[in-house]
mmCIF file of C-alpha atoms and ligand atoms in Angstrom:
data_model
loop_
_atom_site.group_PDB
_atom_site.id
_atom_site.type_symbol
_atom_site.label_atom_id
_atom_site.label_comp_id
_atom_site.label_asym_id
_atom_site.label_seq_id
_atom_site.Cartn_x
_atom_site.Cartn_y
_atom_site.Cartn_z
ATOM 1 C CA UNK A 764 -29.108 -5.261 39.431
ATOM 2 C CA UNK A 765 -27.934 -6.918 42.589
ATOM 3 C CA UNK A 766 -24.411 -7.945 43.675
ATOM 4 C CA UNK A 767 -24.949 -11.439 43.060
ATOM 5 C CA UNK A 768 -26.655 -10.856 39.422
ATOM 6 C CA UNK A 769 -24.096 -8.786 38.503
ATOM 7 C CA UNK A 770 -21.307 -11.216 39.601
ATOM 8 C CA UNK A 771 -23.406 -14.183 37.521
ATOM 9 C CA UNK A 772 -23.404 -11.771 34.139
ATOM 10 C CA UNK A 773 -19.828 -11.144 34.700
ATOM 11 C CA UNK A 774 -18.836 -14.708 34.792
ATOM 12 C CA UNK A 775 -20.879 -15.030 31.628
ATOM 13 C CA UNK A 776 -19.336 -12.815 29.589
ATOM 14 C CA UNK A 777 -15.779 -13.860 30.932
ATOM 15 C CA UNK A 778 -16.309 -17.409 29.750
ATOM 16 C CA UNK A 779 -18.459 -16.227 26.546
ATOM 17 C CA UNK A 780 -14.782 -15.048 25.861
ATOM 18 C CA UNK A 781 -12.746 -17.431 27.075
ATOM 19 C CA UNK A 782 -15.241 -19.763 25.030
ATOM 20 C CA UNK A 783 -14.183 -17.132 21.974
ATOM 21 C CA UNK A 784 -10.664 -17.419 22.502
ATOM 22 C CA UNK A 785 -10.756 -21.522 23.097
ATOM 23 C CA UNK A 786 -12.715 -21.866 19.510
ATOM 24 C CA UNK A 787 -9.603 -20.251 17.709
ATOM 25 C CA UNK A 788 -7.078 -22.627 20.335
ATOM 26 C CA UNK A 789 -5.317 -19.484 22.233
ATOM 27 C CA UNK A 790 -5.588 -19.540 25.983
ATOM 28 C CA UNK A 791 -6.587 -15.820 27.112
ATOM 29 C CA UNK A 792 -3.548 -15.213 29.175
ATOM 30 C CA UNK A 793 -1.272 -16.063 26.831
ATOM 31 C CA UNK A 794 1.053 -13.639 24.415
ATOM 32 C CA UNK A 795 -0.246 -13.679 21.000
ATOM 33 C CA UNK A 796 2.699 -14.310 18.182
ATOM 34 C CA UNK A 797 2.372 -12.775 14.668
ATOM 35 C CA UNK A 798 4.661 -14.161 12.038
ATOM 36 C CA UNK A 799 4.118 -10.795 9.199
ATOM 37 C CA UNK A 800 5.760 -11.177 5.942
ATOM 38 C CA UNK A 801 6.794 -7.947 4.661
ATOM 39 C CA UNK A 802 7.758 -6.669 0.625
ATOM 40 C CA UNK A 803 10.718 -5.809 1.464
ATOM 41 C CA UNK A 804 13.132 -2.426 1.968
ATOM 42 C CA UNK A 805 12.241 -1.019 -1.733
ATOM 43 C CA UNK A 806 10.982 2.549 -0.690
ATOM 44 C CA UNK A 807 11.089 5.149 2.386
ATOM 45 C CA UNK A 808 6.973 4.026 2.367
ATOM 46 C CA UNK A 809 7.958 0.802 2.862
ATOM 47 C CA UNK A 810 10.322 1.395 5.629
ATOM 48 C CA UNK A 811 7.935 3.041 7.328
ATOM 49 C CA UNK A 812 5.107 0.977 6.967
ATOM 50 C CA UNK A 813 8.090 -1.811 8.630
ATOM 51 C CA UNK A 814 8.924 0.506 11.376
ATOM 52 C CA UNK A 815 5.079 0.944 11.868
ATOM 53 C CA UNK A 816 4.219 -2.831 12.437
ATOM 54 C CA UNK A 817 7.257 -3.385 14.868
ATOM 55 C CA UNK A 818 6.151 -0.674 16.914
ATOM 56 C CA UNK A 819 3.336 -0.959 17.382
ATOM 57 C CA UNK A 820 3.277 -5.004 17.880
ATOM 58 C CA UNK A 821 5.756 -3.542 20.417
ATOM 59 C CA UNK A 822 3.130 -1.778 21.893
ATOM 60 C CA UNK A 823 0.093 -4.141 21.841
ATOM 61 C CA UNK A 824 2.686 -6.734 23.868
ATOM 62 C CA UNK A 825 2.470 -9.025 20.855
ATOM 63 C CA UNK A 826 4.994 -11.398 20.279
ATOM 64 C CA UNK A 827 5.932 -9.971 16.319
ATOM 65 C CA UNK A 828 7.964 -13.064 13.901
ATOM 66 C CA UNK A 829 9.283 -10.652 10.766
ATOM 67 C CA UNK A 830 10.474 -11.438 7.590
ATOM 68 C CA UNK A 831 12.091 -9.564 4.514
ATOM 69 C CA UNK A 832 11.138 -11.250 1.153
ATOM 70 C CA UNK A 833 12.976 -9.083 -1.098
ATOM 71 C CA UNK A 834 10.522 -8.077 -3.361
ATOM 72 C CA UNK A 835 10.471 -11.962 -4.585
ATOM 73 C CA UNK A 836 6.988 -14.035 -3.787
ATOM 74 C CA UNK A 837 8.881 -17.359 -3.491
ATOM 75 C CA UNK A 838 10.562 -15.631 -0.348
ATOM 76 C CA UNK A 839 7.200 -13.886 0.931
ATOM 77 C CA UNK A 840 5.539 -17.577 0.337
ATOM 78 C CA UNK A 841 8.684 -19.461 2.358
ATOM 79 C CA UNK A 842 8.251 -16.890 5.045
ATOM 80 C CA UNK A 843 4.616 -18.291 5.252
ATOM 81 C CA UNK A 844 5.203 -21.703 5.677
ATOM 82 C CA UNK A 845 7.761 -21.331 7.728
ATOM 83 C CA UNK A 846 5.500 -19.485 9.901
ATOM 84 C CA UNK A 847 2.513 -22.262 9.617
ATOM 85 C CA UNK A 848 5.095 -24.852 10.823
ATOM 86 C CA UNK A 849 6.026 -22.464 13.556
ATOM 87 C CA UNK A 850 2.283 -22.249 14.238
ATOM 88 C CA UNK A 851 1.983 -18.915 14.777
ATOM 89 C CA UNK A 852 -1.355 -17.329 16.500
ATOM 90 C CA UNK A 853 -1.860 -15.337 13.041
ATOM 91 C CA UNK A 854 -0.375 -14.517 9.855
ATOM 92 C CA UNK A 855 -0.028 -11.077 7.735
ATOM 93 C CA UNK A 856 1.348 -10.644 4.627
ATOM 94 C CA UNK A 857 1.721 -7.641 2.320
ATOM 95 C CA UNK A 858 1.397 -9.253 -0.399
ATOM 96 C CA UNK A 859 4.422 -8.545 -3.421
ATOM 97 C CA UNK A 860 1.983 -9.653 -6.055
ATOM 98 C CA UNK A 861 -1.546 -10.162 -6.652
ATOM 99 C CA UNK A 862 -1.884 -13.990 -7.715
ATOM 100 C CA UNK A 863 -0.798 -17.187 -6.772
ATOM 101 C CA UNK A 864 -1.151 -17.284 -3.288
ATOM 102 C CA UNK A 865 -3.740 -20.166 -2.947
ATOM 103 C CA UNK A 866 -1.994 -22.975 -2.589
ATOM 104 C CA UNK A 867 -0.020 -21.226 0.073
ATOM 105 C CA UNK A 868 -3.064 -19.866 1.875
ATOM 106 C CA UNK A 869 -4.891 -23.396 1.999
ATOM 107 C CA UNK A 870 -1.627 -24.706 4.092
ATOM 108 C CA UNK A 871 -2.289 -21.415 6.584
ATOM 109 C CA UNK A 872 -6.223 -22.546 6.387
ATOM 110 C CA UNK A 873 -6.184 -26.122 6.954
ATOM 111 C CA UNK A 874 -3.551 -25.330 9.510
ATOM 112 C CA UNK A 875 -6.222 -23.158 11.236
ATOM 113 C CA UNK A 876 -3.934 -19.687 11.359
ATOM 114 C CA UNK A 877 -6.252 -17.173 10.219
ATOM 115 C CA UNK A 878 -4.221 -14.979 7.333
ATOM 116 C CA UNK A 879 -4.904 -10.697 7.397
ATOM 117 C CA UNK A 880 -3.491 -9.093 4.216
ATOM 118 C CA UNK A 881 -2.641 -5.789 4.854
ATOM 119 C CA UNK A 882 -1.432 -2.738 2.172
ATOM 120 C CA UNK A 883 -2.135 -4.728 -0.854
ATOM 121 C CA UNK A 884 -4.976 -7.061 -2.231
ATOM 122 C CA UNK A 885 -4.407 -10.734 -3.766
ATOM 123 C CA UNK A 886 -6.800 -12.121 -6.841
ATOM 124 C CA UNK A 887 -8.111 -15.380 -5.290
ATOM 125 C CA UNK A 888 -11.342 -16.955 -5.483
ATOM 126 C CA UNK A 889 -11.539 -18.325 -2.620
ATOM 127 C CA UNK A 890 -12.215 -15.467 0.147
ATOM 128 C CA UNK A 891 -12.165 -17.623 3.372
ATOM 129 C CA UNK A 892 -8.256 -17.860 2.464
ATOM 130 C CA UNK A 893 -7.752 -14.432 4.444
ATOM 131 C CA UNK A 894 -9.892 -12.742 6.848
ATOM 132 C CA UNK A 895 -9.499 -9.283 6.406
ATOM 133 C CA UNK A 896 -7.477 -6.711 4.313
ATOM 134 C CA UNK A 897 -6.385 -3.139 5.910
ATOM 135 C CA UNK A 898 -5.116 -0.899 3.090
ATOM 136 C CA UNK A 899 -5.685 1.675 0.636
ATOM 137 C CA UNK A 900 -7.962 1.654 -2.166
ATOM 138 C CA UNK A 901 -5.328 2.533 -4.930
ATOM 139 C CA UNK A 902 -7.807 2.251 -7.832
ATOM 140 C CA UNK A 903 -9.129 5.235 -6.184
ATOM 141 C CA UNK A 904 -5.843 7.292 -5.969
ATOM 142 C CA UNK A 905 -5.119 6.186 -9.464
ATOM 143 C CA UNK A 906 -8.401 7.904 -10.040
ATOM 144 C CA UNK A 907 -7.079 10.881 -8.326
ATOM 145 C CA UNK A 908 -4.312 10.729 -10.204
ATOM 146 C CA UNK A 909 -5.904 11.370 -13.315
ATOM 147 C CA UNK A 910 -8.689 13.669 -12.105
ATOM 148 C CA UNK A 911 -5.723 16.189 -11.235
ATOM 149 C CA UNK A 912 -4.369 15.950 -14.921
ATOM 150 C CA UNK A 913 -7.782 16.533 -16.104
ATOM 151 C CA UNK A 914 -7.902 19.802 -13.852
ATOM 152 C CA UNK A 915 -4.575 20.989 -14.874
ATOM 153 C CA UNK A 916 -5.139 20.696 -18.617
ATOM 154 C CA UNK A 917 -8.801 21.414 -18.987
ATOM 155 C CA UNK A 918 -8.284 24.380 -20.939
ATOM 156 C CA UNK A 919 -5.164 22.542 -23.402
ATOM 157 C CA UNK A 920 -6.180 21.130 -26.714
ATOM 158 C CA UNK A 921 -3.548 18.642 -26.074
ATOM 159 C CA UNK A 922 -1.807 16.013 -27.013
ATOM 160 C CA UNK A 923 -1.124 15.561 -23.253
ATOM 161 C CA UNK A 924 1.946 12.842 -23.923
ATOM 162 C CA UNK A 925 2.313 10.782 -20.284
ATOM 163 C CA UNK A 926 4.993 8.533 -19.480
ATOM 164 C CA UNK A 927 4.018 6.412 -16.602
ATOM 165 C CA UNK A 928 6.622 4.748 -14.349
ATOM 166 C CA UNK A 929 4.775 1.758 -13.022
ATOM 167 C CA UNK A 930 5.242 0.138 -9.867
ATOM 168 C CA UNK A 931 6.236 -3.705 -9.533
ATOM 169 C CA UNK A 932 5.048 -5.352 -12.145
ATOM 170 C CA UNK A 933 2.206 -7.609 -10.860
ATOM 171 C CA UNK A 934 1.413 -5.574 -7.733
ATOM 172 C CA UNK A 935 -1.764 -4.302 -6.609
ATOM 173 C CA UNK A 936 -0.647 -0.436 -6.427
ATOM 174 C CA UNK A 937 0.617 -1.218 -10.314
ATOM 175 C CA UNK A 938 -2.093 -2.152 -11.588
ATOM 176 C CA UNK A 939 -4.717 -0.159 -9.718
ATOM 177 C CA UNK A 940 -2.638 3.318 -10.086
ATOM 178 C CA UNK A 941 -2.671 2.633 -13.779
ATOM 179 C CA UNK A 942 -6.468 1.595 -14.281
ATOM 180 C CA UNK A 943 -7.562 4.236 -11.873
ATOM 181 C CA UNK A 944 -5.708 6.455 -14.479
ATOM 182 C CA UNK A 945 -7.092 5.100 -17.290
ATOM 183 C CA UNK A 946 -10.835 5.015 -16.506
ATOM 184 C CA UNK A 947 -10.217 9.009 -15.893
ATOM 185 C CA UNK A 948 -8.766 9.429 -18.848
ATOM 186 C CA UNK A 949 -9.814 7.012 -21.726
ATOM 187 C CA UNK A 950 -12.788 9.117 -22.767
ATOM 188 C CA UNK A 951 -10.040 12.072 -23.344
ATOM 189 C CA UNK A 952 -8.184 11.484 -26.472
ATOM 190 C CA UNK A 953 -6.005 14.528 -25.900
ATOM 191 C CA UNK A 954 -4.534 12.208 -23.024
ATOM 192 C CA UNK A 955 -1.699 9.847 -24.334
ATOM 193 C CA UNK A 956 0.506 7.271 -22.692
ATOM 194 C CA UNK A 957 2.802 7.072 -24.983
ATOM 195 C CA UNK A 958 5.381 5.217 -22.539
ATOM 196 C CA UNK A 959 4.860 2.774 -19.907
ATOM 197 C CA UNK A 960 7.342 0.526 -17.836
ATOM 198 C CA UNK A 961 8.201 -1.206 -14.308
ATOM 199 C CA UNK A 962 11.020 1.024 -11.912
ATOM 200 C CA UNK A 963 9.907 -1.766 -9.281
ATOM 201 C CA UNK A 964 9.152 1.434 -7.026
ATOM 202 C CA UNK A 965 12.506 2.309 -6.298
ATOM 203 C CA UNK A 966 14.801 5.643 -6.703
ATOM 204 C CA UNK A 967 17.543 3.530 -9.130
ATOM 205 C CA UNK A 968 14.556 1.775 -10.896
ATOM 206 C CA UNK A 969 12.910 5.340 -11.588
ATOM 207 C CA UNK A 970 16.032 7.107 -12.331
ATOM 208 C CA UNK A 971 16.901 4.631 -14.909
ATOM 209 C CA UNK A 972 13.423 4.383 -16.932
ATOM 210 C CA UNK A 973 13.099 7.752 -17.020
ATOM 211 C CA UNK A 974 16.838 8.426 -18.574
ATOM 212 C CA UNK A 975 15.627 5.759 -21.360
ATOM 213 C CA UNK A 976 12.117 7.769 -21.746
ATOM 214 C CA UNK A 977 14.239 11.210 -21.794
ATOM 215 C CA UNK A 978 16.565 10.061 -24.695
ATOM 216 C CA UNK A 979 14.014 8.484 -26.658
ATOM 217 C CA UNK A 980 10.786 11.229 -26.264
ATOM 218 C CA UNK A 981 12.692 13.822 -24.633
ATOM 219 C CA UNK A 982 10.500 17.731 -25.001
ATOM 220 C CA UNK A 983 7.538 15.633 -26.349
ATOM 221 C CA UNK A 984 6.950 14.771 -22.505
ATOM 222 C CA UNK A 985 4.334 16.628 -20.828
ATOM 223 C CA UNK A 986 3.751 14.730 -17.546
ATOM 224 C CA UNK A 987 5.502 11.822 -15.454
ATOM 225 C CA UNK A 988 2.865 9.565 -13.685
ATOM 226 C CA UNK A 989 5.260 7.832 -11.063
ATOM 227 C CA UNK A 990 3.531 4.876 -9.265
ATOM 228 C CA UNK A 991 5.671 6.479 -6.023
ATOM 229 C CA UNK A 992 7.745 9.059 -4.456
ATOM 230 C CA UNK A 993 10.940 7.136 -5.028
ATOM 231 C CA UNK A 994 10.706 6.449 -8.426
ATOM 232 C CA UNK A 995 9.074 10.410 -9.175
ATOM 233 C CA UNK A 996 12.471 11.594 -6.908
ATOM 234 C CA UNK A 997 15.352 8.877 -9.439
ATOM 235 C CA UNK A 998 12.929 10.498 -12.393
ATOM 236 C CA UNK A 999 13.206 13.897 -11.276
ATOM 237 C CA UNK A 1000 17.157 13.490 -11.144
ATOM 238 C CA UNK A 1001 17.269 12.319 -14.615
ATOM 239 C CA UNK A 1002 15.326 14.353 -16.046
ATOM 240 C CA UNK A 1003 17.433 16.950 -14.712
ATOM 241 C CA UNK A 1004 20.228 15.476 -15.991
ATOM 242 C CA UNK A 1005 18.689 15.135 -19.019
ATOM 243 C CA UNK A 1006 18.557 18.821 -19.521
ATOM 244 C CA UNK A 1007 14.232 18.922 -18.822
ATOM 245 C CA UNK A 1008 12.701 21.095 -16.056
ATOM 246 C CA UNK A 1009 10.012 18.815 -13.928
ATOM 247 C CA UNK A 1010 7.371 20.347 -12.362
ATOM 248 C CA UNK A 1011 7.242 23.344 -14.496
ATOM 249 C CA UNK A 1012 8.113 21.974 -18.158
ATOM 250 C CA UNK A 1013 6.702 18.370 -17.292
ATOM 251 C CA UNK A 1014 4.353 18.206 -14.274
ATOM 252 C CA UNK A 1015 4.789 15.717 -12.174
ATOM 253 C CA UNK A 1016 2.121 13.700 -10.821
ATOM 254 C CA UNK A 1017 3.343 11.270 -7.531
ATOM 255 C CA UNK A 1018 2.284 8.895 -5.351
ATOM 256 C CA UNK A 1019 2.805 7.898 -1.055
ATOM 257 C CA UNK A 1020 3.343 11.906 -0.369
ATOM 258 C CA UNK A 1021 5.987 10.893 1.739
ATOM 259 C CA UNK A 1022 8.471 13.745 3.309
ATOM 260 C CA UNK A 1023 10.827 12.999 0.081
ATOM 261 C CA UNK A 1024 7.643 13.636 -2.243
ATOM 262 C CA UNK A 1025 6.914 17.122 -0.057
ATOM 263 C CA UNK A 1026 10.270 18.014 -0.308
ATOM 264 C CA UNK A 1027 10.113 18.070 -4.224
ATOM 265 C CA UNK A 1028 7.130 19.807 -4.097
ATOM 266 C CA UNK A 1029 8.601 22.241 -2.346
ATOM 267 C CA UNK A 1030 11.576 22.629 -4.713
ATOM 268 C CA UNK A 1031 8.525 22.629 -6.942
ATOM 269 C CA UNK A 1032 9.193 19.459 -8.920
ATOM 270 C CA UNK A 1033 6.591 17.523 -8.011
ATOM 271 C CA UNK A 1034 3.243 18.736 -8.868
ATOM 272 C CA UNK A 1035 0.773 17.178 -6.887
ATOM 273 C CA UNK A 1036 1.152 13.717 -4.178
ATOM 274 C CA UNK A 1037 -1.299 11.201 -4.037
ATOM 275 C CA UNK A 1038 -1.538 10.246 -0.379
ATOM 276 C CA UNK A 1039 -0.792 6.605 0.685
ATOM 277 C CA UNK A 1040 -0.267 5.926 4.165
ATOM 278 C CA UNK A 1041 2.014 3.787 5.402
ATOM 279 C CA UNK A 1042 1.139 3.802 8.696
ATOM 280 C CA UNK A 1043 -1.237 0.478 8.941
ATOM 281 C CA UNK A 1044 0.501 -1.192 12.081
ATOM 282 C CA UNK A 1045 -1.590 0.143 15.040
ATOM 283 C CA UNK A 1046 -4.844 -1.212 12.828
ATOM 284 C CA UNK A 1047 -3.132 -4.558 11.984
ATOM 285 C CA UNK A 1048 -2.057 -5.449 15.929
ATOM 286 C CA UNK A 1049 -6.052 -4.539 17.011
ATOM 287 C CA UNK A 1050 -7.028 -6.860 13.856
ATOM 288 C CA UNK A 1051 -5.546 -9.641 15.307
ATOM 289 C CA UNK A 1052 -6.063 -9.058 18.864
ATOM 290 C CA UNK A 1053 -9.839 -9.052 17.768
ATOM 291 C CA UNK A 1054 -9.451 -12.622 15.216
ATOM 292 C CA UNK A 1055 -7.720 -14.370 18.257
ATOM 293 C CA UNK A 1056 -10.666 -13.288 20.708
ATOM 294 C CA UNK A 1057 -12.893 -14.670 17.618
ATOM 295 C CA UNK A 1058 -14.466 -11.506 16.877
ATOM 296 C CA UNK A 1059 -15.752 -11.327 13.368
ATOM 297 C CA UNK A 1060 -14.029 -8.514 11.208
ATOM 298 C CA UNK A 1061 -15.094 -6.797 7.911
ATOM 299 C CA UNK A 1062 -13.998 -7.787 5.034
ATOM 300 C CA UNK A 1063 -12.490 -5.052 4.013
ATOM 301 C CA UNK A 1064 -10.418 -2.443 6.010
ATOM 302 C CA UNK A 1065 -9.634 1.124 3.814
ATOM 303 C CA UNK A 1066 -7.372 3.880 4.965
ATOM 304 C CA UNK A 1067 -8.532 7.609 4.527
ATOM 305 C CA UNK A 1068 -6.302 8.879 2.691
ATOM 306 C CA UNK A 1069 -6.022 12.945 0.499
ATOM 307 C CA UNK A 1070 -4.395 14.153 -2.170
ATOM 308 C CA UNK A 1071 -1.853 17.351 -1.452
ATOM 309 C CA UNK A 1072 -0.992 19.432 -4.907
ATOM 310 C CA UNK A 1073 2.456 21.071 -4.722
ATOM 311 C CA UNK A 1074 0.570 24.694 -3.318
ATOM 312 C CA UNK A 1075 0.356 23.335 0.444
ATOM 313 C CA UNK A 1076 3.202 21.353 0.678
ATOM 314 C CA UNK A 1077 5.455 24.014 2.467
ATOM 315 C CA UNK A 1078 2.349 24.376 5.407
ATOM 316 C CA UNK A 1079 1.555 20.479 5.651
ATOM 317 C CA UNK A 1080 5.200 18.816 5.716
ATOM 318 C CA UNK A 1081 5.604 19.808 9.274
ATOM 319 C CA UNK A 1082 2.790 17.148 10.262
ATOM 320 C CA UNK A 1083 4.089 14.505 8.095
ATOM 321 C CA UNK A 1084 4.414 11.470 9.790
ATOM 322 C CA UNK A 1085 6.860 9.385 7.533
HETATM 323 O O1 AHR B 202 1.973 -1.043 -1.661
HETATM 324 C C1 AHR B 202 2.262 0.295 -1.422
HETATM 325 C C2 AHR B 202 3.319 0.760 -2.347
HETATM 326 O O2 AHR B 202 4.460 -0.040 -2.205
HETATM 327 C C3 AHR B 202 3.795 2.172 -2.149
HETATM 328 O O3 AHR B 202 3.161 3.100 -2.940
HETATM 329 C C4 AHR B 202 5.204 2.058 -2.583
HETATM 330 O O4 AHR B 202 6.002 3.146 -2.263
HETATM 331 C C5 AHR B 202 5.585 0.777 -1.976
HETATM 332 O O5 AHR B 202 6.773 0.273 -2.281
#
């Protein structure tokens, strides 16, 4: 190709993409701002999923707007529209709960800000109200979840009795954690949750559902099913407390596998960690490099993710990120 062809091509190409970027209204040059809506501060996977985003928005040179809701929707969905009136390049949301987000979303749509949900899904019908979600598939590590109790009491007549510490009632990693579970384990009648209830995936909310559990099923307990790592660590303390022995009396089945959760498993009280990864911030800040330049993006974004049972936790915490 000669000089002059290759010059012409080039040209092309540059204004194919400034032609991209015009479409979607954001001059090339210009720094890109993200408003993100986060949970909130509820767990040490949370905190590092936050610290995550900010650096690496830090890193990509985008302009990063960030907002706490709490753990309360109203505040994730005020965070949104404050955002929209701010007009903001793009907006991502982890979302608290799964519905009611439409009439939020069709502001961010009609507004034209494209929307990218990242760590947990939303039930809408409507699926031109986000353009991608970057996350885990947590029906799968419920799955996990239960394949590990099937593996650990394969040769027990049972009754298995569970509790199960759910996560925030309404959530994605609730109610996926517990139906990955149960589609495991529904064929096995020696497999009984006899106990089921919210500690909003924190260490007090954990602590204090399992201290109600311990008084009220106490020795009958075979195995915890935390939704997280903070809520398996308040449970661990109470059933302590409680005068119980987890991991060796009651397994414990966790996850996140978080340093916290490898820690226990260390101390051998938790039996096996589920891995979630926290880490979604360098995949988020490409993701909306790529919708400003009007690149098309898949649908759906999952993070590879393992599951680490209490036997390598002393060799693998040393390469734990968060
Ligand atoms: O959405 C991910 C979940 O939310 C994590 O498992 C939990 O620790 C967090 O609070």
């Amino acid at each position: 190709m000669n000089h002059t062809r290759r010059l012409t091509l080039g040209a092309l190409v540059g204004s194919a993409l400034l032609f991209a970027a015009a479409i979607n209204g954001h001059a090339e040059d210009k720094k890109i701002t993200l408003g993100f809506a986060q949970v909130g501060a509820e767990s040490a996977w949370r905190t590092a999923n936050t610290v995550s985003v900010k650096q690496a928005a830090k890193d990509a040179g985008i302009n990063l707007k960030f907002s706490d809701a709490q753990q309360k929707q109203e505040n994730q969905i005020k965070a949104i529209r404050s955002y929209i009136a701010q007009k903001v390049d793009v907006i991502a949301f982890s979302p608290v709960v799964e519905s009611g987000w439409e009439p939020v979303l069709t502001e961010a749509k009609n507004a034209k800000i494209p929307v990218i949900l990242t760590d947990r899904n939303i039930d809408v019908k409507d699926q031109s109200l986000y353009v991608t979600m970057i996350g885990s598939d947590f029906l799968e590590e419920g799955r996990r979840g239960g394949r590990w109790l099937e593996e650990r009491y394969k040769n027990d007549k049972g009754p298995i009795n569970i509790v199960e510490l759910q996560g925030t009632v309404g959530s994605a990693p609730a109610n996926d954690r517990h139906a990955g579970l149960m589609e495991v384990i529904k064929n096995d009648p020696k497999f009984k949750i006899i106990a089921s209830q919210s500690g909003d995936f924190t260490l007090a909310g954990g602590k204090q559902v399992m201290e109600a559990f311990a008084k009220t099923y106490g020795k009958q307990i075979n195995v915890v099913y935390a939704h997280n790592d903070d809520m398996a660590l308040g449970a661990i303390q109470a059933m302590e407390e409680a005068g119980l022995k987890p991991g060796t009396d009651i397994s414990v089945v966790s996850f996140d596998a978080t340093k916290g959760g490898f820690e226990a498993m260390i101390a051998g009280k938790i039996n096996v960690d589920v891995e979630c990864s926290p880490l979604l911030g360098p995949q988020l800040m490409t993701a909306v490099k790529e919708v400003v330049a009007g690149k098309q993006l898949p649908k759906r974004i999952t993070t590879e993710e393992t599951v680490f049972p209490m036997s390598v936790a002393a060799q693998v915490l040393p390469q734990r990120k968060y």
